[in-house]
Coordinates of C-alpha atoms and ligand atoms in Angstrom, one line a residue:
X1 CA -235.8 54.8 -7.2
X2 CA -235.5 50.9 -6.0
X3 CA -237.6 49.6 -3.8
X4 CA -238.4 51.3 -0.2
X5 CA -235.9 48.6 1.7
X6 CA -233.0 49.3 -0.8
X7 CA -233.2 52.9 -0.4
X8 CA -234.1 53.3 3.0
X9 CA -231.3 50.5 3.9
X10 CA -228.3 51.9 2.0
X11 CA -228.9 55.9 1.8
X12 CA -226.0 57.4 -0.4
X13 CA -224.0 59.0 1.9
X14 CA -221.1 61.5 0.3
X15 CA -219.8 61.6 3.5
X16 CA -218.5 58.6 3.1
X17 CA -216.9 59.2 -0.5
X18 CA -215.8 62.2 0.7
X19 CA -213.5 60.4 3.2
X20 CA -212.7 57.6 0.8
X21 CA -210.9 60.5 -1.3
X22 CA -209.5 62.4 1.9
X23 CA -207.8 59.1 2.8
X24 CA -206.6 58.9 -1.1
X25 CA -205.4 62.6 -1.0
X26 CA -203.5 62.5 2.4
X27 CA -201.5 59.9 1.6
X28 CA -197.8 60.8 0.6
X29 CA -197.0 59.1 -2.5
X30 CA -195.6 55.6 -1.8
X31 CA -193.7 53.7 -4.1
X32 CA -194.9 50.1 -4.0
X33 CA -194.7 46.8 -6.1
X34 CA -197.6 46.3 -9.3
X35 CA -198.5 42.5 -9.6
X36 CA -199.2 42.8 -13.0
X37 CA -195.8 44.0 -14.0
X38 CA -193.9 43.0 -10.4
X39 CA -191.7 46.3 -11.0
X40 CA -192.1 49.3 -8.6
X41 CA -194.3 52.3 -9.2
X42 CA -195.3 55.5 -7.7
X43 CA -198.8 54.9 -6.4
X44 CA -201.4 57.5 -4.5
X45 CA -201.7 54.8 -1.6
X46 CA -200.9 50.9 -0.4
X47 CA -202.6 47.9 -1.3
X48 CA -204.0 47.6 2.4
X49 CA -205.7 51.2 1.8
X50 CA -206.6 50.3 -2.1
X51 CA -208.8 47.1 -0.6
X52 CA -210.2 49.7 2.1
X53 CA -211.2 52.1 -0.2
X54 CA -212.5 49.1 -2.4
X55 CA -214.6 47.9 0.5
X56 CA -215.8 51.7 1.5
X57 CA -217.0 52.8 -1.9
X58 CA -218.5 49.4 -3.1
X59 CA -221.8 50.8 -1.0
X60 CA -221.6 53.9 -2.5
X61 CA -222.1 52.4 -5.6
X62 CA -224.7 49.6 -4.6
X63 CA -226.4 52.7 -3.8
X64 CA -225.9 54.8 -6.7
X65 CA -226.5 52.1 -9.4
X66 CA -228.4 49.3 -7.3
X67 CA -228.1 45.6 -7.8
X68 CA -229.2 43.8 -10.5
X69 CA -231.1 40.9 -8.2
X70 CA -230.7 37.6 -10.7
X71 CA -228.5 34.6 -8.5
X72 CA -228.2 32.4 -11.0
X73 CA -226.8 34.9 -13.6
X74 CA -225.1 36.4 -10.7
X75 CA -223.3 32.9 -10.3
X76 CA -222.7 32.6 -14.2
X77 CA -220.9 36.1 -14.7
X78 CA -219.2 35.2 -11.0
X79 CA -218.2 31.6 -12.4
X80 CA -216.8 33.2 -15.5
X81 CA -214.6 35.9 -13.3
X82 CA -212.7 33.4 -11.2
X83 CA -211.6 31.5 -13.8
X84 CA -210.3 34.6 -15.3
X85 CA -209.0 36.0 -12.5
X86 CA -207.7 32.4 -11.5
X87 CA -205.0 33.0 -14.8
X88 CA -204.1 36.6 -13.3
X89 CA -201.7 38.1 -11.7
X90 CA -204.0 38.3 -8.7
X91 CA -203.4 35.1 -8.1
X92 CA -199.9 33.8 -9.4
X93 CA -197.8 32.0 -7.3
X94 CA -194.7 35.1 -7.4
X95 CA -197.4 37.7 -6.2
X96 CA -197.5 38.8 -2.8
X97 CA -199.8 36.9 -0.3
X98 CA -201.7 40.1 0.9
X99 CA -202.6 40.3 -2.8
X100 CA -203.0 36.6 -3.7
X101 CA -205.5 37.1 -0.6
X102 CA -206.9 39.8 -1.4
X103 CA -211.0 38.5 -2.4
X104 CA -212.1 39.9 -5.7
X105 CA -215.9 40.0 -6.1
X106 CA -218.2 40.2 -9.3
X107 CA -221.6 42.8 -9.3
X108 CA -224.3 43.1 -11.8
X109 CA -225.3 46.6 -11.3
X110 CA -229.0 47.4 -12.4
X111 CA -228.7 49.8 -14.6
X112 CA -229.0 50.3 -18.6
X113 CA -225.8 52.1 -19.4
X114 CA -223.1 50.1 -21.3
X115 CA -220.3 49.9 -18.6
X116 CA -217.9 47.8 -17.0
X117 CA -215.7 49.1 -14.1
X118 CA -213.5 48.2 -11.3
X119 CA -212.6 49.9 -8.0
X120 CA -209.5 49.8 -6.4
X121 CA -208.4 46.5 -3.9
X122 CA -210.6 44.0 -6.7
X123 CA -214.2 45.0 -6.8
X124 CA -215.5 44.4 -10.5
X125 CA -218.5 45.4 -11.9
X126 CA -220.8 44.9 -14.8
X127 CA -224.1 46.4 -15.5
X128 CA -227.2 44.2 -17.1
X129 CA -226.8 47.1 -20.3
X130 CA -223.3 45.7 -21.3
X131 CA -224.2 42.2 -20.2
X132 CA -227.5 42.7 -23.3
X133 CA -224.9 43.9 -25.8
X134 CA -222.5 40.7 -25.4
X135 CA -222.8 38.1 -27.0
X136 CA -220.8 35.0 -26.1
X137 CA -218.7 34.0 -22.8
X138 CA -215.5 34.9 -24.5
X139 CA -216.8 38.7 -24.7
X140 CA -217.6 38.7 -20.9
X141 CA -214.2 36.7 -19.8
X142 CA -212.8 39.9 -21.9
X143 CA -214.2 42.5 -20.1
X144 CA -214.1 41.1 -17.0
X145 CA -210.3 40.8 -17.4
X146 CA -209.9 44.1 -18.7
X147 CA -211.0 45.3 -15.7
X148 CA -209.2 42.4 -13.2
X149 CA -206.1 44.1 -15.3
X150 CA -207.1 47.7 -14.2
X151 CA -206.5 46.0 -10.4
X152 CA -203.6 44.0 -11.0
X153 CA -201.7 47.1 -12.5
X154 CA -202.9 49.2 -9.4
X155 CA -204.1 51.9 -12.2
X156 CA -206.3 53.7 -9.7
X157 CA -203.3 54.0 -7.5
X158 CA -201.1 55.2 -9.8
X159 CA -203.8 57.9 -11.1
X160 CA -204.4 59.1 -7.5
X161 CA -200.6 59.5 -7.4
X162 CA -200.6 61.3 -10.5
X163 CA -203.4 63.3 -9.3
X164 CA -202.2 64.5 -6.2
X165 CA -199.9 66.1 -8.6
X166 CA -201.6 67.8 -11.0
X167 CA -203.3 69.2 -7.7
X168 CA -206.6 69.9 -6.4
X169 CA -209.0 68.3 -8.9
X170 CA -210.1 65.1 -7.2
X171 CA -211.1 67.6 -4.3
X172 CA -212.6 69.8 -5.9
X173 CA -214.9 67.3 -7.8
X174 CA -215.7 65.6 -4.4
X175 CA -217.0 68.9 -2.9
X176 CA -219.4 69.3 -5.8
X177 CA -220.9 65.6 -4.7
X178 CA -220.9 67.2 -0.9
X179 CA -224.7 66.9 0.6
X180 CA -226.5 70.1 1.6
X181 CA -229.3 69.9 3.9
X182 CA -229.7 66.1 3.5
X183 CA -229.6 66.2 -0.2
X184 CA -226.5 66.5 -2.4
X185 CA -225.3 69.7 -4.1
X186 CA -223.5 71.1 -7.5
X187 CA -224.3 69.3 -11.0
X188 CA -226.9 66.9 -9.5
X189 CA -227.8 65.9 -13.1
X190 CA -224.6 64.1 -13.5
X191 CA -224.2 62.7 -9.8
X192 CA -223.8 58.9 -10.9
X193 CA -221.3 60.1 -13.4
X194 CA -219.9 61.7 -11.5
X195 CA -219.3 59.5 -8.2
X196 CA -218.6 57.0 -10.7
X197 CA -215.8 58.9 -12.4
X198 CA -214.0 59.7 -9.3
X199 CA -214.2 56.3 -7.8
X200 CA -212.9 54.8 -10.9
X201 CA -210.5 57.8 -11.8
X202 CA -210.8 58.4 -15.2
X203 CA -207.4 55.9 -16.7
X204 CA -205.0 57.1 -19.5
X205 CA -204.3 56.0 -22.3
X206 CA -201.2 53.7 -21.2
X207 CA -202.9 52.4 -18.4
X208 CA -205.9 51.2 -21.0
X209 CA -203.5 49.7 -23.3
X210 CA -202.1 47.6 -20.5
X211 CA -205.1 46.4 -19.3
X212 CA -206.4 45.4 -22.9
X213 CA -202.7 43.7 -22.9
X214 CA -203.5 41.5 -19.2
X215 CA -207.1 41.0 -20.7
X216 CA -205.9 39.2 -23.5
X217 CA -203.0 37.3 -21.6
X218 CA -205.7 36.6 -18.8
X219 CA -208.6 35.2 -20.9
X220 CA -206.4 33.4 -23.4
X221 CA -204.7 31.3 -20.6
X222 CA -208.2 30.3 -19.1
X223 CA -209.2 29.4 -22.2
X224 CA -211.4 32.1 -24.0
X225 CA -210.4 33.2 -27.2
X226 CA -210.0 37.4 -27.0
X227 CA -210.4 38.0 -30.9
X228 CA -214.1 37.4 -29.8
X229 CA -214.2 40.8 -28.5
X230 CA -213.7 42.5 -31.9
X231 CA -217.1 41.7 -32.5
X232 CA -218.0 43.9 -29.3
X233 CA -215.8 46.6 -30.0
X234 CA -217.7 46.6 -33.1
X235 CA -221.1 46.9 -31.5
X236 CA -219.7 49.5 -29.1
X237 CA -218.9 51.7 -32.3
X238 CA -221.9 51.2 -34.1
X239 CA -223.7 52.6 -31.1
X240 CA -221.4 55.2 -30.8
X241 CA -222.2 56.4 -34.6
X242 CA -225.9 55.9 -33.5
X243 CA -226.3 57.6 -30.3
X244 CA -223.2 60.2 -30.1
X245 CA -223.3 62.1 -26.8
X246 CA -226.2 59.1 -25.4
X247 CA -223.3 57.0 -23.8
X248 CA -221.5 59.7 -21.8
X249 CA -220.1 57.1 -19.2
X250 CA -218.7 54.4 -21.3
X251 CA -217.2 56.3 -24.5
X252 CA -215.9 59.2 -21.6
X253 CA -214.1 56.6 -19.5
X254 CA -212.8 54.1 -22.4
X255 CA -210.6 54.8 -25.5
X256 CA -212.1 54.8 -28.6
X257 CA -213.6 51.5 -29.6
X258 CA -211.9 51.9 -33.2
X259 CA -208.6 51.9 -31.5
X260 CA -209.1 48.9 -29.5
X261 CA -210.6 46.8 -32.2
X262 CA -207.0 47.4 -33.8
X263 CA -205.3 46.5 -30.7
X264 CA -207.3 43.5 -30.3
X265 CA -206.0 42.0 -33.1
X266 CA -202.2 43.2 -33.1
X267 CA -202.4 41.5 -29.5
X268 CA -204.1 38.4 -30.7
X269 CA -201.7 37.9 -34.2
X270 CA -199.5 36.1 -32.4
X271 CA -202.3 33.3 -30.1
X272 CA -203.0 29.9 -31.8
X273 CA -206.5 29.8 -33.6
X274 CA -209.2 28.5 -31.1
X275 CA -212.4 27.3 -32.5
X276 CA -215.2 28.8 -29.8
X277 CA -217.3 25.8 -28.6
X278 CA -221.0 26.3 -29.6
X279 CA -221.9 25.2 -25.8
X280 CA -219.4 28.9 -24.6
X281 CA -222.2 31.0 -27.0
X282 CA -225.5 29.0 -25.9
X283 CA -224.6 29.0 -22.4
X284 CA -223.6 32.7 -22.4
X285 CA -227.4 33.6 -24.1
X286 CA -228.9 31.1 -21.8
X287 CA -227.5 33.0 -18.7
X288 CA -229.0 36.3 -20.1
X289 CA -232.2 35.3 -21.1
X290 CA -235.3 37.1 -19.7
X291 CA -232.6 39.9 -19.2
X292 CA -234.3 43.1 -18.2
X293 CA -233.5 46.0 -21.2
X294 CA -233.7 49.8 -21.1
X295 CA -235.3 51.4 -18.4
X296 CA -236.7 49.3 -15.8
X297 CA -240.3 51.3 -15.2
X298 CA -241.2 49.2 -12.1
X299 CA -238.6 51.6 -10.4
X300 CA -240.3 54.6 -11.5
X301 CA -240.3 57.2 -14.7
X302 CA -241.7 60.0 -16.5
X303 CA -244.9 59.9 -18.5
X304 CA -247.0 62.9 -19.3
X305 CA -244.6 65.0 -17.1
X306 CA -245.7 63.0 -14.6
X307 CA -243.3 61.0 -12.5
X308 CA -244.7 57.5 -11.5
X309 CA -243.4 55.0 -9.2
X310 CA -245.4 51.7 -9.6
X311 CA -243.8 49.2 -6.9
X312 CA -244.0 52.2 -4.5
X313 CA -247.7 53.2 -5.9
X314 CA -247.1 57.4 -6.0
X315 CA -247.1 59.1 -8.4
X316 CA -246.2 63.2 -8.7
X317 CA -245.6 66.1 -10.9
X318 CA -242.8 67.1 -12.6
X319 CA -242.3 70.9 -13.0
X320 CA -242.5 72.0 -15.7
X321 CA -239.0 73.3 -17.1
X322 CA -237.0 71.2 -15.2
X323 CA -235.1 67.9 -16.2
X324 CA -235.7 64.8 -14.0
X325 CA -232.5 61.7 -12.9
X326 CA -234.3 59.0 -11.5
X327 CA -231.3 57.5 -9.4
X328 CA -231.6 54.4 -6.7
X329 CA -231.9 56.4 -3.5
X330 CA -233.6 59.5 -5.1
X331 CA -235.5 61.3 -7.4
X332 CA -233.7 64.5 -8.8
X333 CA -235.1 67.3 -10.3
X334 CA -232.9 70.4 -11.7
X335 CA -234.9 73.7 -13.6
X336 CA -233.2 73.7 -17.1
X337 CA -230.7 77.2 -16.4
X338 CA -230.2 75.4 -13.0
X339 CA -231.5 78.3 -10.9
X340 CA -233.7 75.9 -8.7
X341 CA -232.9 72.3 -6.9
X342 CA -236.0 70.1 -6.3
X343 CA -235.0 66.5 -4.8
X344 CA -237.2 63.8 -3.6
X345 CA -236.5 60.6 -1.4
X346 CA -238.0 58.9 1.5
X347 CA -237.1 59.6 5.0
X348 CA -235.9 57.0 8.1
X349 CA -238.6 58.6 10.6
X350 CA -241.7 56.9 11.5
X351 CA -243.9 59.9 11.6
X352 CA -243.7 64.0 10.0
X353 CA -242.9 65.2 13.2
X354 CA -240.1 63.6 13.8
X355 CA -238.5 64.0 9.6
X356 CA -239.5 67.6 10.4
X357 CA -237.4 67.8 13.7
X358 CA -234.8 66.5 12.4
X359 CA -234.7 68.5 9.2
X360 CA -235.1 71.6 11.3
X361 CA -232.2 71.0 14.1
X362 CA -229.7 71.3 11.3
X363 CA -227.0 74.3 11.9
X364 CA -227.7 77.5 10.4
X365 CA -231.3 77.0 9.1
X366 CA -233.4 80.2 9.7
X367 CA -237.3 79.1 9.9
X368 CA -239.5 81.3 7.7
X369 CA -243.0 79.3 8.0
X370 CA -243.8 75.8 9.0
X371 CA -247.1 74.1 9.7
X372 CA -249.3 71.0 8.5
X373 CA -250.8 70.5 5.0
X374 CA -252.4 67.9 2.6
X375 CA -251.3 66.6 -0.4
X376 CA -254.6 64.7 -2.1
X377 CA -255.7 63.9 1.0
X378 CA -252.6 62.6 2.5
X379 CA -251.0 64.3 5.9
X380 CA -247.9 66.5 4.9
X381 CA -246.2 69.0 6.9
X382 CA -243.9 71.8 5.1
X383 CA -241.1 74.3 6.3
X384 CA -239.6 77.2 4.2
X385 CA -236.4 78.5 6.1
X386 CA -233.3 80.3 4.8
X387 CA -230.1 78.1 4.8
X388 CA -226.4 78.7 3.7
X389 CA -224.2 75.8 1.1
X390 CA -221.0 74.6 2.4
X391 CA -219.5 77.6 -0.3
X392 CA -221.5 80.1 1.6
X393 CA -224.3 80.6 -0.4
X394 CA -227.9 81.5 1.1
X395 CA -230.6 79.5 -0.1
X396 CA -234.2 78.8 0.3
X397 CA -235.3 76.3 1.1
X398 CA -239.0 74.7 0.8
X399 CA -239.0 71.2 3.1
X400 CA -242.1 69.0 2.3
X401 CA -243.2 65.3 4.6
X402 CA -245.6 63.4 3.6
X403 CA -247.0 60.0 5.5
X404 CA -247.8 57.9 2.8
X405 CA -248.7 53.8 3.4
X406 CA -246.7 53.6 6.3
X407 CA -243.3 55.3 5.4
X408 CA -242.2 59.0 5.2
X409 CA -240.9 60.7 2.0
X410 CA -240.0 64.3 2.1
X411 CA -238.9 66.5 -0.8
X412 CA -236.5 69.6 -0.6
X413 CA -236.6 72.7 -3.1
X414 CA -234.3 74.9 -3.0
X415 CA -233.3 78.0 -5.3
X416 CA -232.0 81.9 -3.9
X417 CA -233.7 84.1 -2.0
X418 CA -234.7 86.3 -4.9
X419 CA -235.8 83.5 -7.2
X420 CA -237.8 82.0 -4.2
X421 CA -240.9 84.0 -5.8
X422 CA -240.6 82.2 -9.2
X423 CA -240.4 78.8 -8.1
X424 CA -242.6 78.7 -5.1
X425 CA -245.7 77.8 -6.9
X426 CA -243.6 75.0 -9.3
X427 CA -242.2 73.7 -5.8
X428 CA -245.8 73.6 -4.3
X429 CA -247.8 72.1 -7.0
X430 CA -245.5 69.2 -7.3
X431 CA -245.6 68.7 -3.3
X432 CA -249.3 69.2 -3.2
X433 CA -249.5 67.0 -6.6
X434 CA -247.7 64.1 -4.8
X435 CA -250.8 61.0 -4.7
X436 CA -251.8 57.6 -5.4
X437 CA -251.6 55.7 -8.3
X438 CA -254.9 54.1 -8.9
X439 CA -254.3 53.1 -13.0
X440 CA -253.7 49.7 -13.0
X441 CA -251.8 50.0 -16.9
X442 CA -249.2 51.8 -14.9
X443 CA -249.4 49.8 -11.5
X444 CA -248.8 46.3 -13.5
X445 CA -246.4 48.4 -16.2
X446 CA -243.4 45.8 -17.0
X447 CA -239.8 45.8 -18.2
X448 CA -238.9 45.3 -21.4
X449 CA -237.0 42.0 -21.7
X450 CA -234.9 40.0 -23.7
X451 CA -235.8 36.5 -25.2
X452 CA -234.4 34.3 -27.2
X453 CA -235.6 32.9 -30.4
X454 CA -234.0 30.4 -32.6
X455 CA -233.9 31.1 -36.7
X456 CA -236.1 29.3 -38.1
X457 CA -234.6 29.1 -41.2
X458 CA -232.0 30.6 -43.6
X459 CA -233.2 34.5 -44.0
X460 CA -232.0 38.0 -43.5
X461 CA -231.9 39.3 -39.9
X462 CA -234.7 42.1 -40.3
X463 CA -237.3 39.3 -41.8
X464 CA -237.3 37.3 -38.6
X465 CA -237.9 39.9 -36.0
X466 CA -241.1 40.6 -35.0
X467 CA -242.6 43.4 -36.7
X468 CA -244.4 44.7 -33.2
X469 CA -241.2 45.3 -31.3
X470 CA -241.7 47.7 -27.7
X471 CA -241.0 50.8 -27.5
X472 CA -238.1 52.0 -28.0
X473 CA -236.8 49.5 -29.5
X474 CA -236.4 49.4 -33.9
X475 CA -234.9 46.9 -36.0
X476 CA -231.5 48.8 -36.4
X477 CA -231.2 48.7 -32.6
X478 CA -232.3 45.0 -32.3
X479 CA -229.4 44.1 -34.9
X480 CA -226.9 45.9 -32.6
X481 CA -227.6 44.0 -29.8
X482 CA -227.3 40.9 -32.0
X483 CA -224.5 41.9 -33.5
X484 CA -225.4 41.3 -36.6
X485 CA -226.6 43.6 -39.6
X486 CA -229.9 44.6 -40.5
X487 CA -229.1 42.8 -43.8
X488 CA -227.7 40.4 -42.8
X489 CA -228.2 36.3 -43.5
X490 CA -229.0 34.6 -40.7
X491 CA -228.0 30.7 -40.4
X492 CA -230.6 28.3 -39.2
X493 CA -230.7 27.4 -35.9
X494 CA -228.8 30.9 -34.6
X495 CA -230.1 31.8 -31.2
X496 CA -231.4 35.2 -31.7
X497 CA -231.8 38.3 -29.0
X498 CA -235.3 39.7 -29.1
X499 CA -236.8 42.5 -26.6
X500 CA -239.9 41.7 -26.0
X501 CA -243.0 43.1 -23.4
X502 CA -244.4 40.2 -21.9
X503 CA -243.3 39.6 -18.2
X504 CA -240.7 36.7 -17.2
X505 CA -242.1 33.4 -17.0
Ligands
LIG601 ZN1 -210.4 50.2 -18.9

């Protein structure tokens, strides 16, 4: 969870997505011209409605991911993305002037998955994780025109075409994401994921080849040599070998990075040699250093099977049994043979009665017990009342306030009627368990970060890193984000990427 003012400010509503892909679905198939090609195609909707949806979702996502709050590398990767999409077909004289004025925007998303994406209209994104892993500006002008190519070729359109198709799938996705009693339903674990997936559509193979195609024809005319992003390629299958499954969003969405490294360089065969100026790498480290890496804790996590929230100072238990997703505007928590549903988040109301009015004048809720309670000596005030799921299923459901420092937070637990029994006392304890954080090792807890050091002299890579690196980083990870080998020799001078626990100055 973010801050209070993020969350509170921009709740995730599926709602909203939900209409974003009613819109996409009710459109008849239009046949309409793709700047990146200027032929015709058969596309799921019109550029007017591709920019709306653009707009609609690009909150959704704020809110799923959060934003990565750093202005001046905010301006860097921005900088970087106009004068890519400046070469584009975005912005070429023979494209239409809707399009050509059409604004495109560039967002850090906070978040340590390895992923770059783009939403239909010419939102592009870029978390901090893929921003640690590159390593020059040339890398970045590559993915971001990857994915500038992804909007020019109207790929998202043409998928939702193709979709509408191939029938029923998009909705049946969305319904899974639909909220239930002011918390979402279905696969919860994977809810980023999957909001994610069906706001970017999930591209095929062609439409990746083409934009690896406009990525190198965009970077190469503003100047950026593309062979630079074999060496990312690299590091994305290196990770891949290392983690497998870890990277479910990136290696599910993107072709295989052995494949692209290939097509990198058939692309490139043909472009003039460019030797990269030194100033394109320095500036590019300079612009990520103090980066934060992994996990940022000051937004909560899991020690102990305890969940702790330091900026927000609470700290509760974790059932035991059940798996824990930490997301922006809530904290999810799912029993491992998903029988039971426990979510946590903070409410708009100013006091427990009003959260609890409003919870109970929902349709359809049948009150089994309410009434006031503590949890550690804070007020509370809990309901248990039967409710049905959009699909018709009757849950129960166990509604818990609590008036902490001046705000509201409430959880909801819900499981089946018959299972009630089982998880009552799981539900209850974690409630009951919610309290202050008093330990100031986890108030003042701080990201890891990255810093750069400069070789001090010739060597191999492992001999310069420290030998006390945080946790969890190791040596072989530490090369990856470099780049670089383990074993391999380092040149004097070389600006190196080192995680490191001390806050940034
Ligand atoms: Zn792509």
């Amino acid at each position: 969870m973010k801050n209070l003012k993020l969350f509170l400010g921009s709740k995730v509503s599926f709602g909203t997505l939900l209409l974003a892909l009613t819109v996409l679905l009710h459109t008849g198939c239009t046949t309409d011209i793709v700047p990146a090609t200027g032929e015709r195609r058969f596309l799921g909707y019109t550029w007017q409605e591709e920019a709306a949806i653009g707009k609609q979702s690009h909150k959704e996502i704020l809110a799923l991911f959060g934003l990565y709050r750093d202005p001046e590398l905010e301006r860097y990767v921005t900088e970087v993305g106009n004068r890519v999409l400046a070469t584009s077909h975005l912005r070429r004289a023979g494209t239409a002037e809707q399009v050509r004025n059409t604004p495109v925007t560039f967002t850090i998303l906070d978040s340590p998955i390895i992923n770059a994406m783009a939403l239909p209209g010419g939102y592009i994104y870029v978390t901090r994780g893929m921003l640690a892993y590159l390593n020059d500006e040339d890398q970045l002008a590559v993915v971001l025109a990857h994915e500038i190519g992804h909007v020019a070729a109207r790929h998202a359109a043409r998928q939702a075409w193709q979709q509408q198709i191939g029938q029923g799938l998009l909705l049946g996705g969305a319904l899974l994401g639909q909220g239930i009693l002011g918390l979402p339903a279905g696969d919860l674990m994977n809810l980023g994921g999957m909001a994610a997936e069906l706001l970017f559509l999930r591209y095929s193979r062609d439409d990746e080849l083409e934009a690896d195609q406009l990525s190198v024809d965009y970077s190469s005319r503003a100047g950026y040599d593309p062979r630079e992003a074999v060496g990312f390629f690299q590091t994305l299958n290196r990770i891949q070998e290392k983690e497998g499954q870890a990277m479910p969003n990136f290696l599910s969405t993107h072709p295989n990075p052995g494949d692209r490294i290939q097509r990198i360089r058939d692309l490139t065969a043909q472009l003039p040699l460019q030797t990269p100026a030194p100033t394109a790498v320095s500036r590019y480290l300079n612009a990520i250093d103090g980066l934060v890496l992994g996990e940022d804790p000051r937004q909560g996590f899991v020690e102990g099977n305890v969940f702790y929230h330091p900026a927000l100072r609470f700290r509760f238990p974790v059932p035991s049994g059940f798996k824990l997703a930490n997301q922006p505007a809530q904290v999810v928590m799912i029993d491992n043979q998903k029988r039971a549903f426990l979510g946590f988040a903070g409410a708009d109301e100013k006091s427990l009665e009003a959260a609890a009015a409003k919870f109970l004048r929902q349709p359809g809720l049948r009150v089994l017990e309410r009434g006031p309670m503590r949890s550690n000596q804070l007020p509370a005030y809990a309901v248990v009342a039967d409710g049905q799921m959009n699909n018709g299923q009757v849950v129960r459901v166990m509604a818990y306030f609590i008036d902490y420092r001046g705000s509201i937070y409430h959880f909801v637990g819900y499981t089946s009627p018959q299972a009630f029994g089982i998880f009552r006392g799981a539900f209850l304890q974690t409630m009951q368990g919610f309290g202050e954080i008093q330990d100031p090792r986890i108030l003042n807890r701080e990201p890891v970060r990255l810093a750069l050091e400069t070789a001090p002299r010739r060597a191999t890579f492992d001999s310069l890193i420290p030998k006390n690196l945080p946790a969890p980083f190791r040596p072989a990870e530490v090369a990856i984000l470099n780049q670089v080998d383990l074993r391999g020799i380092i040149e004097p001078g070389r600006k190196l990427k080192i995680p490191v626990a001390r806050g940034k100055q």
